[in-house]
Amino acid sequence: MAGAAVLDRPEVASLDKARAFVASRHQLFIGGRWVEPLDGARFATHDPASGAELAQVAEAREADADAAVAAARRAMENSEWTDMKPAARARLLNRLADALEANADEFAALETLDNGMPVRDARFFHLAHAIEVLRYNAGWATKLNGETIALSGMGTWHAYTVREPVGVVAQIVPWNAPLAMAVAKIAPALAAGCAVILKPAEETPLTALRLAHLVAEIGFPDGVFNLLTGFGETAGAALTAHPGVDKVTFTGSTEVGRLILRAAAANFKRVTLELGGKTPVIVLPDADPARAIEGAARAIFTNAGQVCNAGSRLFVHERHFDQVVEGVARIAEGMKLGSGFDADTQMGPVISDIQRDRVRGYVRQGIEAGATLRAGGRAVDDSGFFVAPAVLTGTDPTMSVRREEIFGPVLCAMSFADVDLDRIAAEANATEYGLGAVIWTNDLSAAHRLARTLKAGTVRVNGGGLDPALPFGGFKQSGWGRENGREGIDAYTETKAVAMAL
Ligand code: ADP
């Protein structure tokens, strides 16, 4: 059986469980109950490794969005939730983390069936991260304090602030890290005392569905967590325009982010947006080329490049340029593509045929415009949605492959001659995006100076990954606001100022 190669004995049982779950009847989770969509619609999802139909899923439309918003609003008026002590909210989140941990192998198998990622990554990165995010945010539930404020007006005052939950939150997530993104959204919202309506991507609804079963078992009050599976243009758009929704948090494309912002304007919803990126990776002359090669390859090829802050533009000092490009190209050419369940798979498929053709199209356009393909020319199995990881040199800033977010394993490599940090930063900043930046150097002064001048929400020096404590978000067209850390939970609260004349 596929999967047995990676998953040892207890985990084979998990794969069987995941398959049984995939085949079960999926519904919407609204107001603490599993319900059919009002018009009975369903849609199919596909296994990206084979293209075959995977599951039939309930399709929420406008009327179901109305029902979910009504249920969430009732939860925000129900003292069982609104008066729940912070420590009790923390316990619920910790219980959810424990439940996720207890079922982590099954969730990992489910994520790989649905998204295609190597099951090892699903288990040891996506699941591990989701569990940590729940525990981290559980910790915040008991620490959402206001301040006392010293006032200067005439008279004597006692003034203070309190942080209240923002209310009903619609949370719309993409397909590249389905569970990790869903949990990154629900954990701080629930810790802050909000009620949520989660809409996973239509391509990858399965781990969110399984998560809703855990939520139901753990005993959150009815309507605190609701799940709508369905399409962006219908269920998603209905939520973002809904007058009963107080806040929208979204991770996805910049284009859809703009639509969401417009829809949210009607009732001035609070909005947090995590959008696209075109992250620069900068290798200074003092860097160890071997580490830079490994880091640069990881930055662009992880998750088949379907990462918002994938390091898609590589700037290397000319001293190391040939060596680094050859090194990354060698890794790309040697990468084993295949099912996420095969033990030796290093890169899974991309999410869909549309995405595969889009990514290949960018590479083709780059070559037609004069770029040189240094890796990525090999043929790959076309029964699934595979893309050969590609490395291009000789691009220029007008080319789409260099300018636009590709969301695939495609790297543009450029060299620079002088160590003029302002010029390097200016080139790295020459993009409408500003999500991440990576620097490889041991020169402290250069690292800190670049960190100051790079216009990016996250600057990493010599590696480093995601952490629930580290704020994550974008400058410029990469988004609004931050997730994770103190800022991430604050974004689910409103500040109320209370001033009392004594
Ligand atoms: P991608 O381009 O990476 O597929 P999208 O930004 O299109 O990402 O989708 C991310 C999420 O946004 C998905 O859950 C999708 O259903 C949802 N979505 C797409 N269009 C809209 C829309 N107009 N309104 C609300 N949500 C949408």
Short mmCIF file of C-alpha atoms and ligand atoms in Angstrom, two decimals:
data_model
loop_
_atom_site.label_atom_id
_atom_site.label_comp_id
_atom_site.label_asym_id
_atom_site.label_seq_id
_atom_site.Cartn_x
_atom_site.Cartn_y
_atom_site.Cartn_z
CA MET A 1 0.00 0.00 0.00
CA ALA A 2 1.22 3.53 -0.78
CA GLY A 3 2.44 5.08 2.40
CA ALA A 4 3.70 1.98 4.10
CA ALA A 5 7.20 2.99 3.03
CA VAL A 6 7.20 6.12 5.14
CA LEU A 7 4.73 5.37 7.85
CA ASP A 8 5.70 2.60 10.18
CA ARG A 9 3.18 0.28 11.71
CA PRO A 10 1.04 2.46 13.97
CA GLU A 11 0.98 5.10 11.23
CA VAL A 12 -0.32 2.72 8.59
CA ALA A 13 -3.36 2.45 10.78
CA SER A 14 -3.46 6.25 10.67
CA LEU A 15 -3.45 6.23 6.89
CA ASP A 16 -6.34 3.77 6.95
CA LYS A 17 -8.18 6.04 9.38
CA ALA A 18 -7.52 9.03 7.14
CA ARG A 19 -8.88 7.16 4.11
CA ALA A 20 -11.97 6.14 6.06
CA PHE A 21 -12.49 9.75 7.06
CA VAL A 22 -12.08 10.92 3.44
CA ALA A 23 -14.78 8.47 2.38
CA SER A 24 -17.23 9.48 5.11
CA ARG A 25 -20.13 11.88 4.55
CA HIS A 26 -18.96 15.46 5.04
CA GLN A 27 -21.28 18.18 6.23
CA LEU A 28 -21.08 21.76 7.45
CA PHE A 29 -20.49 22.47 11.14
CA ILE A 30 -22.83 25.26 12.26
CA GLY A 31 -23.98 26.14 15.77
CA GLY A 32 -22.40 23.03 17.28
CA ARG A 33 -24.14 20.63 14.90
CA TRP A 34 -23.26 18.85 11.66
CA VAL A 35 -25.75 19.93 9.02
CA GLU A 36 -26.35 19.49 5.30
CA PRO A 37 -25.95 22.58 3.13
CA LEU A 38 -29.40 24.16 2.68
CA ASP A 39 -29.57 23.43 -1.03
CA GLY A 40 -27.81 20.07 -0.71
CA ALA A 41 -24.90 21.02 -3.00
CA ARG A 42 -21.63 19.05 -2.94
CA PHE A 43 -18.33 19.34 -4.78
CA ALA A 44 -15.37 17.07 -5.50
CA THR A 45 -11.78 17.49 -4.34
CA HIS A 46 -8.81 15.81 -6.04
CA ASP A 47 -5.63 14.01 -5.08
CA PRO A 48 -2.87 16.20 -6.55
CA ALA A 49 -0.48 13.26 -6.86
CA SER A 50 -2.76 11.43 -9.28
CA GLY A 51 -5.46 13.87 -10.32
CA ALA A 52 -8.09 11.34 -9.21
CA GLU A 53 -11.21 12.39 -7.33
CA LEU A 54 -10.59 12.21 -3.60
CA ALA A 55 -13.69 13.32 -1.70
CA GLN A 56 -17.17 14.73 -2.03
CA VAL A 57 -17.62 17.71 0.24
CA ALA A 58 -20.62 19.80 1.28
CA GLU A 59 -20.80 23.10 -0.59
CA ALA A 60 -21.86 26.05 1.52
CA ARG A 61 -23.50 28.95 -0.28
CA GLU A 62 -24.90 32.33 0.82
CA ALA A 63 -27.78 30.92 2.89
CA ASP A 64 -25.39 28.64 4.79
CA ALA A 65 -23.10 31.60 5.42
CA ASP A 66 -26.12 33.43 6.88
CA ALA A 67 -26.83 30.47 9.16
CA ALA A 68 -23.21 30.29 10.31
CA VAL A 69 -23.07 34.03 11.02
CA ALA A 70 -26.33 33.79 12.99
CA ALA A 71 -24.91 30.90 15.04
CA ALA A 72 -21.68 32.78 15.72
CA ARG A 73 -23.63 35.90 16.74
CA ARG A 74 -25.69 33.83 19.17
CA ALA A 75 -22.46 32.47 20.64
CA MET A 76 -21.26 36.05 21.19
CA GLU A 77 -24.45 36.69 23.19
CA ASN A 78 -24.27 33.48 25.15
CA SER A 79 -22.80 33.93 28.63
CA GLU A 80 -21.49 30.35 28.51
CA TRP A 81 -18.85 31.79 26.13
CA THR A 82 -18.79 35.52 26.92
CA ASP A 83 -18.46 34.96 30.68
CA MET A 84 -16.15 31.99 30.40
CA LYS A 85 -13.05 32.60 32.52
CA PRO A 86 -9.85 33.13 30.53
CA ALA A 87 -8.29 30.07 32.17
CA ALA A 88 -11.22 27.96 30.97
CA ARG A 89 -10.71 29.19 27.40
CA ALA A 90 -7.03 28.32 27.75
CA ARG A 91 -7.96 24.81 28.93
CA LEU A 92 -10.20 24.27 25.90
CA LEU A 93 -7.40 25.32 23.55
CA ASN A 94 -4.90 23.11 25.34
CA ARG A 95 -7.34 20.21 25.10
CA LEU A 96 -7.64 20.85 21.37
CA ALA A 97 -3.81 20.83 21.12
CA ASP A 98 -3.70 17.51 23.01
CA ALA A 99 -6.36 16.02 20.75
CA LEU A 100 -4.51 17.15 17.66
CA GLU A 101 -1.30 15.65 19.02
CA ALA A 102 -3.03 12.37 19.81
CA ASN A 103 -4.30 12.20 16.21
CA ALA A 104 -1.31 13.84 14.53
CA ASP A 105 -0.42 10.88 12.29
CA GLU A 106 -3.95 10.65 10.96
CA PHE A 107 -4.04 14.42 10.33
CA ALA A 108 -0.68 14.24 8.55
CA ALA A 109 -1.92 11.44 6.29
CA LEU A 110 -5.08 13.43 5.59
CA GLU A 111 -3.08 16.54 4.72
CA THR A 112 -0.91 14.58 2.31
CA LEU A 113 -3.91 12.96 0.63
CA ASP A 114 -5.52 16.38 0.20
CA ASN A 115 -2.58 18.71 -0.51
CA GLY A 116 0.11 16.31 -1.78
CA MET A 117 2.93 17.47 0.51
CA PRO A 118 5.44 14.86 1.73
CA VAL A 119 3.84 13.19 4.75
CA ARG A 120 7.03 13.78 6.74
CA ASP A 121 6.61 17.54 6.29
CA ALA A 122 2.93 17.28 7.15
CA ARG A 123 3.67 15.43 10.39
CA PHE A 124 6.87 17.07 11.59
CA PHE A 125 6.32 20.60 10.38
CA HIS A 126 2.65 21.38 9.73
CA LEU A 127 1.15 19.30 12.55
CA ALA A 128 3.93 20.12 14.98
CA HIS A 129 3.50 23.82 14.24
CA ALA A 130 -0.30 23.74 14.57
CA ILE A 131 -0.04 22.06 17.97
CA GLU A 132 2.49 24.67 19.17
CA VAL A 133 0.32 27.51 17.89
CA LEU A 134 -2.64 26.25 19.93
CA ARG A 135 -0.55 25.98 23.09
CA TYR A 136 1.11 29.34 22.56
CA ASN A 137 -2.23 31.11 22.11
CA ALA A 138 -3.80 29.24 25.01
CA GLY A 139 -1.17 31.02 27.08
CA TRP A 140 -2.38 34.44 25.90
CA ALA A 141 -5.98 33.84 26.99
CA THR A 142 -5.07 34.66 30.60
CA LYS A 143 -2.85 37.63 29.74
CA LEU A 144 -5.09 39.94 27.74
CA ASN A 145 -4.90 42.82 30.16
CA GLY A 146 -5.51 46.52 29.66
CA GLU A 147 -3.66 49.30 31.45
CA THR A 148 -4.42 52.02 33.92
CA ILE A 149 -3.99 55.40 32.27
CA ALA A 150 -2.82 58.62 33.93
CA LEU A 151 -5.07 61.49 32.73
CA SER A 152 -4.06 65.13 32.72
CA GLY A 153 -7.44 66.90 32.52
CA MET A 154 -8.99 68.87 35.37
CA GLY A 155 -10.31 66.79 38.22
CA THR A 156 -9.38 63.41 39.59
CA TRP A 157 -9.80 60.37 37.43
CA HIS A 158 -9.53 56.65 37.45
CA ALA A 159 -9.01 55.53 33.86
CA TYR A 160 -8.19 52.17 32.39
CA THR A 161 -8.43 50.12 29.23
CA VAL A 162 -9.86 46.68 28.73
CA ARG A 163 -9.38 44.38 25.76
CA GLU A 164 -12.59 42.85 24.51
CA PRO A 165 -13.04 40.23 21.79
CA VAL A 166 -13.69 41.84 18.42
CA GLY A 167 -16.75 39.59 17.92
CA VAL A 168 -17.62 37.32 15.00
CA VAL A 169 -14.63 36.59 12.78
CA ALA A 170 -14.69 35.08 9.28
CA GLN A 171 -11.43 33.23 8.64
CA ILE A 172 -10.55 32.35 5.07
CA VAL A 173 -7.52 30.17 4.45
CA PRO A 174 -5.65 28.88 1.39
CA TRP A 175 -4.60 25.40 0.28
CA ASN A 176 -0.82 25.50 0.70
CA ALA A 177 -0.75 24.80 4.44
CA PRO A 178 -4.38 23.96 5.12
CA LEU A 179 -4.32 22.86 8.76
CA ALA A 180 -1.46 25.07 9.94
CA MET A 181 -3.16 28.15 8.47
CA ALA A 182 -6.55 27.22 9.88
CA VAL A 183 -5.11 26.76 13.36
CA ALA A 184 -3.03 29.95 13.10
CA LYS A 185 -6.33 31.75 12.59
CA ILE A 186 -8.67 30.03 15.03
CA ALA A 187 -6.26 29.76 17.98
CA PRO A 188 -5.75 33.48 18.71
CA ALA A 189 -9.38 34.27 17.87
CA LEU A 190 -10.71 31.70 20.35
CA ALA A 191 -8.10 32.65 22.96
CA ALA A 192 -9.37 36.24 22.70
CA GLY A 193 -12.99 35.08 23.13
CA CYS A 194 -14.25 35.59 19.57
CA ALA A 195 -16.59 33.30 17.65
CA VAL A 196 -15.24 32.09 14.33
CA ILE A 197 -16.45 30.89 10.96
CA LEU A 198 -13.65 29.06 9.19
CA LYS A 199 -13.68 28.63 5.43
CA PRO A 200 -10.91 26.36 4.18
CA ALA A 201 -9.83 26.46 0.54
CA GLU A 202 -12.05 24.48 -1.80
CA GLU A 203 -9.00 22.44 -2.87
CA THR A 204 -8.14 21.27 0.66
CA PRO A 205 -11.03 21.11 3.12
CA LEU A 206 -10.30 17.76 4.78
CA THR A 207 -8.08 18.59 7.75
CA ALA A 208 -10.35 21.50 8.69
CA LEU A 209 -13.30 19.09 8.61
CA ARG A 210 -11.45 16.63 10.82
CA LEU A 211 -10.47 19.49 13.14
CA ALA A 212 -14.14 20.43 13.51
CA HIS A 213 -14.82 16.91 14.79
CA LEU A 214 -12.19 17.44 17.49
CA VAL A 215 -13.67 20.84 18.37
CA ALA A 216 -17.09 19.20 18.68
CA GLU A 217 -15.71 16.49 20.99
CA ILE A 218 -13.86 18.95 23.20
CA GLY A 219 -16.95 20.92 24.08
CA PHE A 220 -16.57 24.51 22.99
CA PRO A 221 -19.97 26.18 23.43
CA ASP A 222 -22.25 25.91 20.38
CA GLY A 223 -21.53 28.43 17.63
CA VAL A 224 -18.08 29.44 18.89
CA PHE A 225 -16.49 27.50 16.03
CA ASN A 226 -18.28 27.04 12.70
CA LEU A 227 -16.97 25.48 9.54
CA LEU A 228 -18.14 26.20 6.00
CA THR A 229 -16.60 24.22 3.18
CA GLY A 230 -17.22 25.84 -0.17
CA PHE A 231 -15.91 28.19 -2.82
CA GLY A 232 -14.37 31.60 -2.41
CA GLU A 233 -16.61 33.42 -4.86
CA THR A 234 -19.77 32.22 -3.06
CA ALA A 235 -19.30 31.18 0.58
CA GLY A 236 -16.14 33.27 1.04
CA ALA A 237 -17.55 36.38 -0.59
CA ALA A 238 -20.82 36.04 1.39
CA LEU A 239 -18.87 36.04 4.65
CA THR A 240 -16.66 38.99 3.75
CA ALA A 241 -19.68 41.11 2.77
CA HIS A 242 -21.89 39.99 5.67
CA PRO A 243 -23.04 42.76 8.02
CA GLY A 244 -23.03 40.30 10.93
CA VAL A 245 -19.27 39.69 10.64
CA ASP A 246 -17.02 42.01 12.67
CA LYS A 247 -13.64 40.96 11.34
CA VAL A 248 -12.17 39.06 8.40
CA THR A 249 -8.79 37.38 8.48
CA PHE A 250 -7.52 36.09 5.18
CA THR A 251 -4.43 34.39 3.82
CA GLY A 252 -4.18 34.10 0.06
CA SER A 253 -3.46 36.00 -3.10
CA THR A 254 -3.06 39.78 -3.20
CA GLU A 255 -5.76 39.91 -5.85
CA VAL A 256 -8.37 38.25 -3.62
CA GLY A 257 -7.10 40.31 -0.66
CA ARG A 258 -8.09 43.42 -2.56
CA LEU A 259 -11.60 42.03 -3.19
CA ILE A 260 -11.96 41.19 0.47
CA LEU A 261 -10.89 44.64 1.54
CA ARG A 262 -13.55 46.18 -0.70
CA ALA A 263 -16.25 43.85 0.59
CA ALA A 264 -15.24 44.53 4.18
CA ALA A 265 -15.56 48.28 3.74
CA ALA A 266 -19.37 48.18 3.83
CA ASN A 267 -19.53 47.78 7.63
CA PHE A 268 -15.90 48.67 8.38
CA LYS A 269 -14.92 45.16 9.31
CA ARG A 270 -11.54 44.82 10.92
CA VAL A 271 -9.27 43.15 8.38
CA THR A 272 -6.05 41.17 8.66
CA LEU A 273 -4.51 40.10 5.35
CA GLU A 274 -1.55 37.82 4.69
CA LEU A 275 -0.93 38.07 0.96
CA GLY A 276 1.70 37.35 -1.65
CA GLY A 277 5.44 37.66 -1.58
CA LYS A 278 8.56 37.69 -3.74
CA THR A 279 11.10 37.13 -0.99
CA PRO A 280 14.73 38.03 -1.71
CA VAL A 281 17.54 35.79 -0.46
CA ILE A 282 20.82 37.73 -0.26
CA VAL A 283 24.18 35.97 -0.09
CA LEU A 284 27.03 38.29 0.92
CA PRO A 285 30.66 37.49 -0.01
CA ASP A 286 31.64 36.34 3.50
CA ALA A 287 28.86 33.72 3.65
CA ASP A 288 29.64 30.00 3.63
CA PRO A 289 28.49 29.00 0.13
CA ALA A 290 27.60 25.46 1.19
CA ARG A 291 25.17 26.70 3.83
CA ALA A 292 23.80 29.35 1.50
CA ILE A 293 23.16 26.72 -1.20
CA GLU A 294 21.27 24.50 1.17
CA GLY A 295 19.34 27.44 2.64
CA ALA A 296 18.47 28.96 -0.72
CA ALA A 297 17.23 25.60 -2.05
CA ARG A 298 15.12 25.05 1.06
CA ALA A 299 13.71 28.58 0.84
CA ILE A 300 12.29 28.04 -2.63
CA PHE A 301 11.64 24.29 -2.91
CA THR A 302 9.90 23.59 0.41
CA ASN A 303 6.24 22.73 -0.20
CA ALA A 304 6.99 22.86 -3.95
CA GLY A 305 7.44 26.62 -3.63
CA GLN A 306 3.83 27.04 -2.55
CA VAL A 307 4.74 29.25 0.36
CA CYS A 308 3.87 32.95 0.56
CA ASN A 309 7.37 33.86 1.68
CA ALA A 310 9.21 31.40 -0.59
CA GLY A 311 12.68 32.76 -1.38
CA SER A 312 12.04 33.23 -5.09
CA ARG A 313 14.72 35.85 -5.87
CA LEU A 314 18.32 34.94 -5.09
CA PHE A 315 20.96 37.72 -5.03
CA VAL A 316 24.49 36.32 -4.74
CA HIS A 317 27.81 38.16 -4.64
CA GLU A 318 29.76 37.41 -7.82
CA ARG A 319 32.49 35.64 -5.84
CA HIS A 320 30.06 32.80 -5.06
CA PHE A 321 27.52 33.23 -7.84
CA ASP A 322 28.53 30.32 -10.08
CA GLN A 323 29.06 27.96 -7.18
CA VAL A 324 25.75 28.82 -5.51
CA VAL A 325 23.72 28.68 -8.72
CA GLU A 326 25.30 25.35 -9.66
CA GLY A 327 24.70 24.02 -6.16
CA VAL A 328 21.04 25.00 -6.09
CA ALA A 329 20.55 23.74 -9.66
CA ARG A 330 22.12 20.40 -8.70
CA ILE A 331 19.73 20.07 -5.77
CA ALA A 332 16.81 20.95 -8.07
CA GLU A 333 17.83 18.40 -10.70
CA GLY A 334 18.37 15.70 -8.09
CA MET A 335 15.08 16.20 -6.26
CA LYS A 336 12.86 13.17 -6.26
CA LEU A 337 9.31 14.14 -7.18
CA GLY A 338 6.47 11.85 -6.29
CA SER A 339 3.62 10.94 -4.01
CA GLY A 340 3.94 12.44 -0.55
CA PHE A 341 3.61 8.90 0.80
CA ASP A 342 6.75 7.56 -0.90
CA ALA A 343 9.67 7.47 1.52
CA ASP A 344 12.16 9.00 -0.91
CA THR A 345 9.92 11.81 -2.20
CA GLN A 346 11.50 15.20 -1.65
CA MET A 347 8.92 17.28 -3.43
CA GLY A 348 5.24 16.54 -3.88
CA PRO A 349 2.95 17.79 -6.62
CA VAL A 350 1.57 21.32 -6.81
CA ILE A 351 -2.06 21.66 -5.89
CA SER A 352 -3.85 21.49 -9.25
CA ASP A 353 -3.51 21.23 -13.00
CA ILE A 354 -4.24 24.95 -13.23
CA GLN A 355 -1.39 25.73 -10.85
CA ARG A 356 0.96 23.32 -12.66
CA ASP A 357 0.27 24.98 -16.00
CA ARG A 358 0.59 28.46 -14.48
CA VAL A 359 3.98 27.69 -12.96
CA ARG A 360 5.31 26.09 -16.12
CA GLY A 361 3.96 29.09 -18.05
CA TYR A 362 6.08 31.48 -15.98
CA VAL A 363 9.22 29.45 -16.70
CA ARG A 364 8.40 29.35 -20.41
CA GLN A 365 7.77 33.10 -20.54
CA GLY A 366 11.09 33.72 -18.79
CA ILE A 367 12.97 31.60 -21.34
CA GLU A 368 11.16 33.25 -24.23
CA ALA A 369 12.13 36.65 -22.84
CA GLY A 370 15.81 35.64 -22.82
CA ALA A 371 16.45 34.01 -19.44
CA THR A 372 18.65 30.90 -19.15
CA LEU A 373 17.23 27.74 -17.60
CA ARG A 374 19.87 26.26 -15.27
CA ALA A 375 17.61 23.53 -13.88
CA GLY A 376 14.05 22.43 -14.45
CA GLY A 377 14.07 21.23 -18.03
CA ARG A 378 13.47 17.57 -17.25
CA ALA A 379 10.21 15.87 -18.08
CA VAL A 380 8.05 14.85 -15.14
CA ASP A 381 5.22 12.42 -14.69
CA ASP A 382 2.08 14.10 -15.98
CA SER A 383 -0.39 11.82 -14.28
CA GLY A 384 -0.26 14.07 -11.22
CA PHE A 385 0.32 17.80 -10.88
CA PHE A 386 4.13 17.80 -10.84
CA VAL A 387 6.48 20.63 -11.77
CA ALA A 388 10.26 20.19 -12.16
CA PRO A 389 11.98 22.63 -9.77
CA ALA A 390 13.50 25.39 -11.89
CA VAL A 391 16.44 27.78 -11.58
CA LEU A 392 16.77 30.70 -13.99
CA THR A 393 19.60 33.16 -14.55
CA GLY A 394 19.73 36.13 -16.89
CA THR A 395 16.31 37.45 -15.92
CA ASP A 396 15.58 41.16 -15.77
CA PRO A 397 13.13 43.05 -13.58
CA THR A 398 10.59 43.47 -16.37
CA MET A 399 10.05 39.71 -16.76
CA SER A 400 6.95 38.24 -15.15
CA VAL A 401 8.97 35.33 -13.74
CA ARG A 402 11.11 37.82 -11.84
CA ARG A 403 8.31 40.22 -10.85
CA GLU A 404 5.22 38.21 -10.01
CA GLU A 405 4.45 35.76 -7.26
CA ILE A 406 4.56 32.32 -8.90
CA PHE A 407 3.73 30.10 -5.93
CA GLY A 408 5.80 27.28 -7.36
CA PRO A 409 9.38 25.91 -7.28
CA VAL A 410 10.90 28.58 -9.52
CA LEU A 411 13.99 30.56 -8.56
CA CYS A 412 15.51 33.59 -10.32
CA ALA A 413 19.21 34.03 -9.45
CA MET A 414 21.07 37.33 -9.89
CA SER A 415 24.64 38.38 -9.07
CA PHE A 416 25.98 41.64 -7.68
CA ALA A 417 29.52 42.97 -7.77
CA ASP A 418 30.04 45.60 -5.07
CA VAL A 419 29.06 45.19 -1.49
CA ASP A 420 27.01 48.37 -1.59
CA LEU A 421 24.36 47.48 0.96
CA ASP A 422 22.02 50.29 -0.02
CA ARG A 423 22.09 49.17 -3.62
CA ILE A 424 21.53 45.55 -2.68
CA ALA A 425 18.60 46.54 -0.48
CA ALA A 426 17.18 48.75 -3.24
CA GLU A 427 17.22 45.81 -5.68
CA ALA A 428 15.75 43.46 -3.11
CA ASN A 429 13.05 46.05 -2.37
CA ALA A 430 12.22 46.54 -6.04
CA THR A 431 8.95 44.63 -5.79
CA GLU A 432 5.40 45.47 -4.84
CA TYR A 433 5.64 42.81 -2.14
CA GLY A 434 7.27 43.01 1.29
CA LEU A 435 6.67 39.79 3.17
CA GLY A 436 10.07 38.30 3.91
CA ALA A 437 13.79 38.64 3.29
CA VAL A 438 16.70 36.30 4.01
CA ILE A 439 20.36 37.26 4.45
CA TRP A 440 23.34 34.90 4.49
CA THR A 441 26.35 36.52 6.17
CA ASN A 442 28.49 36.44 9.29
CA ASP A 443 29.12 40.18 9.09
CA LEU A 444 27.06 41.54 11.99
CA SER A 445 27.14 45.10 10.84
CA ALA A 446 26.03 44.22 7.30
CA ALA A 447 23.27 41.97 8.64
CA HIS A 448 21.83 44.68 10.90
CA ARG A 449 22.15 47.39 8.28
CA LEU A 450 20.34 45.28 5.70
CA ALA A 451 17.70 44.31 8.26
CA ARG A 452 17.01 48.02 8.69
CA THR A 453 16.72 48.86 5.03
CA LEU A 454 14.85 45.82 3.72
CA LYS A 455 11.13 46.49 3.40
CA ALA A 456 9.86 43.17 4.69
CA GLY A 457 7.72 41.98 7.57
CA THR A 458 10.22 39.28 8.50
CA VAL A 459 14.00 39.38 7.99
CA ARG A 460 15.88 36.16 8.65
CA VAL A 461 19.63 35.95 8.96
CA ASN A 462 21.30 32.58 8.31
CA GLY A 463 18.10 30.55 8.40
CA GLY A 464 15.22 30.25 10.81
CA GLY A 465 11.61 29.23 10.39
CA LEU A 466 8.16 30.08 11.67
CA ASP A 467 7.49 30.48 15.35
CA PRO A 468 4.14 31.18 16.97
CA ALA A 469 5.78 33.96 19.01
CA LEU A 470 7.25 35.77 16.01
CA PRO A 471 4.92 38.31 14.34
CA PHE A 472 4.36 37.42 10.70
CA GLY A 473 2.95 39.67 8.01
CA GLY A 474 3.78 41.98 5.18
CA PHE A 475 4.86 45.45 4.22
CA LYS A 476 3.43 46.98 1.06
CA GLN A 477 1.11 44.73 -0.98
CA SER A 478 1.94 41.67 1.11
CA GLY A 479 -0.80 42.46 3.56
CA TRP A 480 -2.29 44.27 6.50
CA GLY A 481 -1.50 43.52 10.12
CA ARG A 482 0.38 40.66 11.71
CA GLU A 483 -0.38 37.14 12.82
CA ASN A 484 1.43 35.35 15.67
CA GLY A 485 2.95 36.85 18.78
CA ARG A 486 1.35 39.54 20.91
CA GLU A 487 0.29 41.48 17.82
CA GLY A 488 -1.47 38.43 16.46
CA ILE A 489 -3.77 38.10 19.45
CA ASP A 490 -4.25 41.84 19.89
CA ALA A 491 -5.69 41.89 16.39
CA TYR A 492 -8.66 39.89 17.71
CA THR A 493 -9.47 42.46 20.38
CA GLU A 494 -10.96 45.94 20.57
CA THR A 495 -9.58 48.38 23.13
CA LYS A 496 -12.18 49.97 25.36
CA ALA A 497 -11.17 53.01 27.41
CA VAL A 498 -13.06 53.62 30.65
CA ALA A 499 -12.67 56.99 32.41
CA MET A 500 -14.29 57.65 35.77
CA ALA A 501 -14.38 61.01 37.55
CA LEU A 502 -13.67 60.46 41.21
P1 ADP B 1 -4.89 31.00 -4.40
O1 ADP B 1 -4.78 32.00 -5.52
O2 ADP B 1 -3.67 30.77 -3.66
O3 ADP B 1 -5.76 29.82 -4.72
P2 ADP B 1 -6.92 32.54 -3.29
O4 ADP B 1 -6.51 33.84 -2.76
O5 ADP B 1 -7.65 32.44 -4.58
O6 ADP B 1 -5.63 31.68 -3.28
O7 ADP B 1 -7.76 31.71 -2.24
C1 ADP B 1 -7.48 31.65 -0.88
C2 ADP B 1 -8.79 31.51 -0.16
O8 ADP B 1 -9.63 32.61 -0.49
C3 ADP B 1 -9.59 30.26 -0.50
O9 ADP B 1 -10.22 29.79 0.69
C4 ADP B 1 -10.63 30.79 -1.46
O10 ADP B 1 -11.82 30.03 -1.47
C5 ADP B 1 -10.90 32.16 -0.91
N1 ADP B 1 -11.46 33.12 -1.86
C6 ADP B 1 -11.23 33.19 -3.19
N2 ADP B 1 -11.93 34.22 -3.74
C7 ADP B 1 -12.61 34.82 -2.73
C8 ADP B 1 -13.50 35.94 -2.64
N3 ADP B 1 -13.83 36.64 -3.71
N4 ADP B 1 -14.00 36.26 -1.43
C9 ADP B 1 -13.65 35.56 -0.34
N5 ADP B 1 -12.83 34.50 -0.35
C10 ADP B 1 -12.31 34.12 -1.53
#
